[in-house]
Amino acid sequence: MKGRTSSPPQEGAAPPSRCPDNSAFKQQRLPAWKPQLTLASVLSSFFLTGAFCLMVGVCLVLSANSVREIQVDYSDKCSDCSKLRENSSNWNKECHCFVNFTLKEDILGDVFMYYGLQNFYQNHRRYMMSRSDAQLLGRNVNIQRSYCAPFSTYRNGTPMAPCGAIANSIFNDTIDLFYNRNSSVIQVPLLKTGNSWWTDKNVKFRNPESYNLSSAFAGTARPPSWQKPVYLLDEDDERNNGYVNDDFIIWMRVSAFATFRNLYRRVRRVRQFAEGLPAGNYTFHISYNFPVTRFQGRKHVILSTVVWSGGSNPFLGIAYLVSGTAATLTGFVITGIHLKLRKKKTYFQKQ
């Protein structure tokens, strides 16, 4: 088969042009808008930005200050249980402690219970990667190839469910709240579901498909620091058991800072607590399981309300106030420089 041969260019023919087409777009003749930075436009932008940030910052700070919150540190009050948990061989021994506190005023509205940890670093890269998202989606995967090691399998080859350092270190204290009214003790009803994000509960976490959870997790074992397997996290509610347990889901969303709080329960507004928590004496009944002595940490329980801007955190409001102040001061500085230069220009023109 003979190959094609290109015909030589004819003599006198002009070489093909490499210039763009003579169009408004390719020749960059389209109309364009260029802002004219005048003194009035620059100063107005700085002052308007400053006024907006100051207004939003004041609203956020006032909103954060209106949050009712009480924080109870029980690290030292449960010192006996803390010493017991220092020895890992006592993992199967129960230890309870009681922490009393007083509400001087009613906490009206929805009341949220948080547990807080101090000096617990979750932002280490190896810790954050020590999980298997495919396993948490309920898939039958080979977790030995995941980042879960050394919390992937036991020495006999039994895989851990769930695997990884995040799951193994889950906060597993049990906290109950009691209201001491006159001579009677009333347990405050708490809601343990509906606390996690909808996307986490319905998208990112799934249980393996089976006719029951115990058979779904057959052939697996609990992580070393757990006291019970994952399919017994909530035996009363099948929709809150296994990988879709709210406490487990909330813990798996790691914090960026060493001191943080996670939502634990919500007060159910019924009977004496229909309007919130009334003033009086209360007691936290704590089943102590999570040790903090080794990393010199602290544990506390927080009862708090929320507002439209969130909880009691004035950082965002302070950031807006600082930004608004900086923009306003910059506007005044530019105004001062302009007036000074204008006076100097007028002086030289008179000379």
Coordinates of C-alpha atoms in Angstrom, one line a residue:
M1 CA 0.0 0.0 0.0
K2 CA 1.5 3.3 -1.1
G3 CA 1.7 6.1 1.4
R4 CA 0.2 9.4 0.8
T5 CA 2.5 12.2 -0.3
S6 CA 1.7 15.8 0.4
S7 CA 1.7 18.1 -2.5
P8 CA 4.4 20.8 -2.3
P9 CA 3.2 24.3 -1.7
Q10 CA 2.6 26.3 -4.9
E11 CA 5.1 29.0 -5.7
G12 CA 3.9 32.4 -4.8
A13 CA 1.2 31.2 -2.4
A14 CA 1.0 33.0 1.0
P15 CA 1.8 30.9 4.1
P16 CA -1.2 30.1 6.3
S17 CA -1.9 32.9 8.8
R18 CA -1.5 32.2 12.6
C19 CA -3.4 35.3 13.6
P20 CA -6.7 35.0 15.4
D21 CA -9.9 35.7 13.6
N22 CA -10.9 39.3 13.2
S23 CA -13.7 39.1 15.8
A24 CA -14.5 41.3 18.8
F25 CA -13.9 38.4 21.2
K26 CA -10.6 37.1 19.8
Q27 CA -9.3 40.6 19.1
Q28 CA -10.3 41.7 22.6
R29 CA -12.5 44.6 21.5
L30 CA -15.5 43.7 23.7
P31 CA -16.6 46.4 26.1
A32 CA -15.1 46.2 29.6
W33 CA -15.8 47.8 32.9
K34 CA -13.0 49.0 35.1
P35 CA -13.8 50.4 38.6
Q36 CA -12.6 53.9 39.2
L37 CA -11.1 54.0 42.7
T38 CA -12.1 57.5 43.8
L39 CA -11.8 58.8 47.4
A40 CA -15.5 58.7 47.9
S41 CA -15.8 55.0 46.8
V42 CA -12.8 53.8 48.8
L43 CA -13.8 55.6 52.0
S44 CA -17.5 54.5 51.7
S45 CA -16.5 50.9 51.2
F46 CA -14.3 50.9 54.3
F47 CA -16.8 52.7 56.5
L48 CA -19.8 50.5 55.3
T49 CA -17.8 47.3 55.8
G50 CA -16.7 48.5 59.3
A51 CA -20.3 49.4 60.3
F52 CA -21.6 46.1 59.1
C53 CA -19.0 44.0 60.9
L54 CA -19.5 46.0 64.1
M55 CA -23.2 45.6 64.0
V56 CA -23.0 41.9 63.4
G57 CA -20.3 41.5 66.0
V58 CA -22.4 43.2 68.7
C59 CA -25.4 41.0 67.9
L60 CA -23.3 37.8 68.1
V61 CA -21.6 38.8 71.4
L62 CA -25.0 39.7 73.0
S63 CA -26.5 36.5 71.7
A64 CA -23.6 34.4 73.1
N65 CA -23.8 36.1 76.5
S66 CA -27.5 35.3 76.7
V67 CA -26.8 31.6 76.8
R68 CA -27.4 29.9 80.1
E69 CA -24.7 27.4 80.9
I70 CA -23.4 25.5 83.9
Q71 CA -20.2 23.4 83.8
V72 CA -19.3 20.7 86.4
D73 CA -15.8 19.3 86.5
Y74 CA -15.9 15.7 87.9
S75 CA -12.2 14.7 87.4
D76 CA -11.3 15.2 91.1
K77 CA -14.7 14.3 92.5
C78 CA -14.4 10.8 91.0
S79 CA -10.8 10.3 92.0
D80 CA -11.4 6.8 93.4
C81 CA -12.8 5.6 90.1
S82 CA -10.0 7.4 88.3
K83 CA -7.4 5.4 90.2
L84 CA -9.3 2.2 89.5
R85 CA -9.3 2.9 85.7
E86 CA -5.5 3.6 85.7
N87 CA -5.0 -0.2 85.7
S88 CA -6.3 -1.6 82.4
S89 CA -6.9 -5.0 84.0
N90 CA -9.9 -3.5 85.9
W91 CA -11.8 -2.8 82.7
N92 CA -14.7 -5.1 83.6
K93 CA -15.1 -3.6 87.1
E94 CA -17.9 -1.1 87.5
C95 CA -17.3 2.2 89.4
H96 CA -19.9 4.9 90.1
C97 CA -19.6 8.3 91.6
F98 CA -22.1 11.1 92.4
V99 CA -21.6 14.8 91.8
N100 CA -24.0 17.3 93.4
F101 CA -24.6 20.8 92.2
T102 CA -27.2 23.5 92.5
L103 CA -29.1 25.6 89.9
K104 CA -29.8 29.0 91.5
E105 CA -32.1 30.0 88.6
D106 CA -34.3 28.2 86.2
I107 CA -32.8 27.2 82.8
L108 CA -35.7 27.7 80.5
G109 CA -36.1 26.3 77.0
D110 CA -34.3 23.4 75.4
V111 CA -31.4 22.2 77.6
F112 CA -28.5 20.3 76.1
M113 CA -26.1 18.1 78.0
Y114 CA -22.5 17.9 76.7
Y115 CA -19.4 16.0 77.9
G116 CA -16.2 18.0 77.7
L117 CA -12.6 16.8 77.5
Q118 CA -9.4 18.8 78.2
N119 CA -5.9 18.0 76.9
F120 CA -7.2 15.2 74.6
Y121 CA -5.6 15.7 71.2
Q122 CA -7.6 14.3 68.3
N123 CA -5.9 16.3 65.6
H124 CA -2.8 14.0 65.1
R125 CA -2.7 12.8 61.5
R126 CA -2.3 9.1 62.3
Y127 CA -5.1 9.2 64.8
M128 CA -7.5 11.0 62.4
M129 CA -6.7 8.4 59.6
S130 CA -7.1 5.4 61.9
R131 CA -10.5 4.3 60.7
S132 CA -12.2 2.4 57.9
D133 CA -15.0 4.4 56.2
A134 CA -15.8 1.4 54.1
Q135 CA -16.3 -0.7 57.2
L136 CA -18.5 2.0 58.8
L137 CA -20.7 1.8 55.7
G138 CA -21.5 -1.8 56.5
R139 CA -19.4 -3.3 53.7
N140 CA -17.5 -6.6 54.1
V141 CA -14.0 -5.3 53.5
N142 CA -10.5 -6.4 54.3
I143 CA -9.6 -4.0 57.1
Q144 CA -6.0 -5.3 57.2
R145 CA -5.3 -3.1 54.2
S146 CA -6.9 0.0 56.0
Y147 CA -5.3 2.6 58.2
C148 CA -6.8 0.9 61.4
A149 CA -3.5 -0.8 62.5
P150 CA -2.7 -1.6 65.2
F151 CA -6.5 -1.7 66.0
S152 CA -7.5 -3.8 63.1
T153 CA -7.3 -7.4 64.1
Y154 CA -6.3 -9.5 67.2
R155 CA -3.4 -11.9 67.2
N156 CA -5.7 -14.8 66.4
G157 CA -6.8 -12.9 63.2
T158 CA -10.3 -11.9 64.5
P159 CA -11.1 -8.5 63.0
M160 CA -12.2 -5.6 65.3
A161 CA -15.6 -4.0 64.7
P162 CA -15.3 -1.1 64.5
C163 CA -11.5 -0.8 63.8
G164 CA -9.1 2.1 64.4
A165 CA -7.8 4.2 67.1
I166 CA -10.7 6.7 67.0
A167 CA -13.3 4.0 67.7
N168 CA -11.1 2.3 70.3
S169 CA -10.8 5.5 72.4
I170 CA -14.5 6.3 72.4
F171 CA -15.9 8.3 75.4
N172 CA -17.9 5.6 77.3
D173 CA -18.8 7.3 80.6
T174 CA -22.6 7.0 81.4
I175 CA -24.1 10.1 82.8
D176 CA -27.6 10.3 84.4
L177 CA -29.2 13.4 85.9
F178 CA -31.4 13.5 89.0
Y179 CA -33.5 16.3 90.4
N180 CA -33.7 16.4 94.2
R181 CA -37.1 17.8 95.0
N182 CA -37.9 18.1 98.7
S183 CA -37.4 14.5 99.9
S184 CA -37.9 12.8 96.6
V185 CA -35.4 12.1 93.8
I186 CA -36.7 12.4 90.2
Q187 CA -34.6 11.2 87.3
V188 CA -34.5 13.8 84.5
P189 CA -35.6 12.3 81.2
L190 CA -32.9 12.5 78.6
L191 CA -33.1 12.0 74.8
K192 CA -30.2 9.9 73.4
T193 CA -31.3 10.0 69.7
G194 CA -31.5 12.9 67.3
N195 CA -28.2 14.4 68.4
S196 CA -26.0 13.6 65.4
W197 CA -26.0 15.2 62.0
W198 CA -28.6 13.9 59.5
T199 CA -25.9 13.2 56.9
D200 CA -23.9 11.1 59.3
K201 CA -26.8 9.1 60.5
N202 CA -28.3 8.4 57.1
V203 CA -25.4 8.6 54.7
K204 CA -21.9 8.0 56.2
F205 CA -22.8 5.2 58.6
R206 CA -24.6 1.9 57.9
N207 CA -24.9 -1.4 59.6
P208 CA -24.1 -4.6 57.7
E209 CA -27.2 -6.2 56.1
S210 CA -28.5 -9.2 58.0
Y211 CA -31.7 -10.3 59.8
N212 CA -30.3 -9.2 63.1
L213 CA -27.2 -7.2 64.3
S214 CA -25.6 -10.1 66.3
S215 CA -25.4 -12.2 63.2
A216 CA -24.3 -9.2 61.1
F217 CA -21.2 -8.8 63.3
A218 CA -20.6 -12.5 63.7
G219 CA -16.9 -13.3 63.4
T220 CA -15.8 -9.9 64.8
A221 CA -14.8 -8.7 68.2
R222 CA -15.1 -5.5 70.1
P223 CA -12.1 -3.1 70.3
P224 CA -9.8 -3.6 73.3
S225 CA -11.0 -0.6 75.3
W226 CA -14.7 -1.4 74.8
Q227 CA -16.8 -3.1 77.5
K228 CA -19.4 -4.5 75.1
P229 CA -19.6 -5.3 71.4
V230 CA -20.9 -2.7 68.9
Y231 CA -24.3 -4.5 68.4
L232 CA -25.1 -3.9 72.1
L233 CA -24.6 -0.2 72.2
D234 CA -28.3 0.4 72.5
E235 CA -30.3 -2.8 73.0
D236 CA -33.6 -0.8 73.5
D237 CA -33.6 0.9 70.1
E238 CA -32.6 -1.0 67.0
R239 CA -32.3 2.3 65.0
N240 CA -29.7 3.5 67.5
N241 CA -27.6 0.4 67.6
G242 CA -24.4 -0.7 65.9
Y243 CA -22.6 1.8 63.6
V244 CA -25.6 4.1 63.6
N245 CA -25.5 4.7 67.3
D246 CA -25.6 8.5 68.0
D247 CA -22.9 8.5 70.7
F248 CA -20.6 6.5 68.4
I249 CA -21.3 8.8 65.4
I250 CA -20.6 12.0 67.3
W251 CA -17.3 10.6 68.7
M252 CA -16.1 9.7 65.2
R253 CA -16.2 13.3 64.2
V254 CA -12.9 14.3 65.6
S255 CA -12.1 17.8 67.1
A256 CA -9.5 20.2 65.8
F257 CA -8.5 21.4 69.3
A258 CA -7.3 19.6 72.5
T259 CA -10.2 21.0 74.6
F260 CA -13.6 20.3 73.1
R261 CA -17.2 19.3 74.0
N262 CA -19.5 16.8 72.3
L263 CA -23.3 16.7 72.5
Y264 CA -24.3 13.8 74.8
R265 CA -28.1 14.2 75.6
R266 CA -31.0 16.5 75.4
V267 CA -33.5 17.1 78.2
R268 CA -36.9 15.8 77.3
R269 CA -39.4 18.5 78.1
V270 CA -42.1 16.6 80.0
R271 CA -43.8 16.8 83.4
Q272 CA -41.7 19.0 85.8
F273 CA -39.2 19.7 83.0
A274 CA -41.7 20.9 80.4
E275 CA -40.3 24.5 80.6
G276 CA -36.7 23.4 81.1
L277 CA -34.7 22.7 84.3
P278 CA -36.2 24.3 87.4
A279 CA -33.9 25.8 90.0
G280 CA -32.9 23.4 92.8
N281 CA -30.4 20.7 93.7
Y282 CA -29.3 18.2 91.2
T283 CA -27.0 15.1 91.1
F284 CA -25.0 13.6 88.3
H285 CA -24.8 9.8 88.6
I286 CA -21.7 8.8 86.6
S287 CA -20.6 5.4 85.6
Y288 CA -16.8 6.1 85.3
N289 CA -15.1 4.2 82.4
F290 CA -13.1 6.8 80.5
P291 CA -9.6 7.3 82.1
V292 CA -7.9 10.7 81.7
T293 CA -5.0 10.5 84.2
R294 CA -2.4 9.2 81.7
F295 CA -2.7 12.2 79.4
Q296 CA -3.3 14.6 82.3
G297 CA -6.7 15.5 81.1
R298 CA -9.9 16.7 82.7
K299 CA -13.6 15.8 82.3
H300 CA -16.6 17.9 82.8
V301 CA -20.3 17.9 82.1
I302 CA -22.0 21.0 80.6
L303 CA -25.7 21.9 80.8
S304 CA -26.4 24.6 78.3
T305 CA -29.1 26.3 76.2
V306 CA -28.6 27.4 72.6
V307 CA -29.6 30.5 70.6
W308 CA -29.9 31.4 66.9
S309 CA -26.1 31.8 66.7
G310 CA -25.3 28.6 68.5
G311 CA -23.9 28.0 72.0
S312 CA -21.8 30.0 74.4
N313 CA -18.9 30.9 72.2
P314 CA -18.1 34.6 71.7
F315 CA -15.2 34.0 69.3
L316 CA -17.2 34.7 66.1
G317 CA -18.6 37.9 67.5
I318 CA -15.2 39.1 68.7
A319 CA -13.7 38.3 65.2
Y320 CA -16.4 40.5 63.6
L321 CA -15.8 43.3 66.1
V322 CA -12.0 43.2 65.4
S323 CA -12.6 43.2 61.7
G324 CA -15.1 46.1 61.9
T325 CA -12.8 48.1 64.1
A326 CA -9.8 47.6 61.7
A327 CA -11.9 48.6 58.7
T328 CA -13.2 51.7 60.4
L329 CA -9.8 52.8 61.6
T330 CA -8.3 52.3 58.1
G331 CA -11.0 54.6 56.8
F332 CA -10.1 57.3 59.3
V333 CA -6.4 56.9 58.5
I334 CA -7.0 57.3 54.7
T335 CA -9.2 60.3 55.4
G336 CA -6.4 61.9 57.6
I337 CA -3.8 61.2 54.9
H338 CA -6.0 62.8 52.2
L339 CA -6.6 65.9 54.2
K340 CA -3.0 66.3 55.0
L341 CA -1.9 65.9 51.4
R342 CA -4.6 68.3 50.2
K343 CA -3.5 71.0 52.6
K344 CA 0.1 70.5 51.4
K345 CA -1.0 70.8 47.8
T346 CA -3.0 74.0 48.5
Y347 CA 0.0 75.5 50.3
F348 CA 2.4 74.9 47.3
Q349 CA -0.2 76.2 44.9
K350 CA -0.3 79.5 46.8
Q351 CA 3.4 79.7 46.8

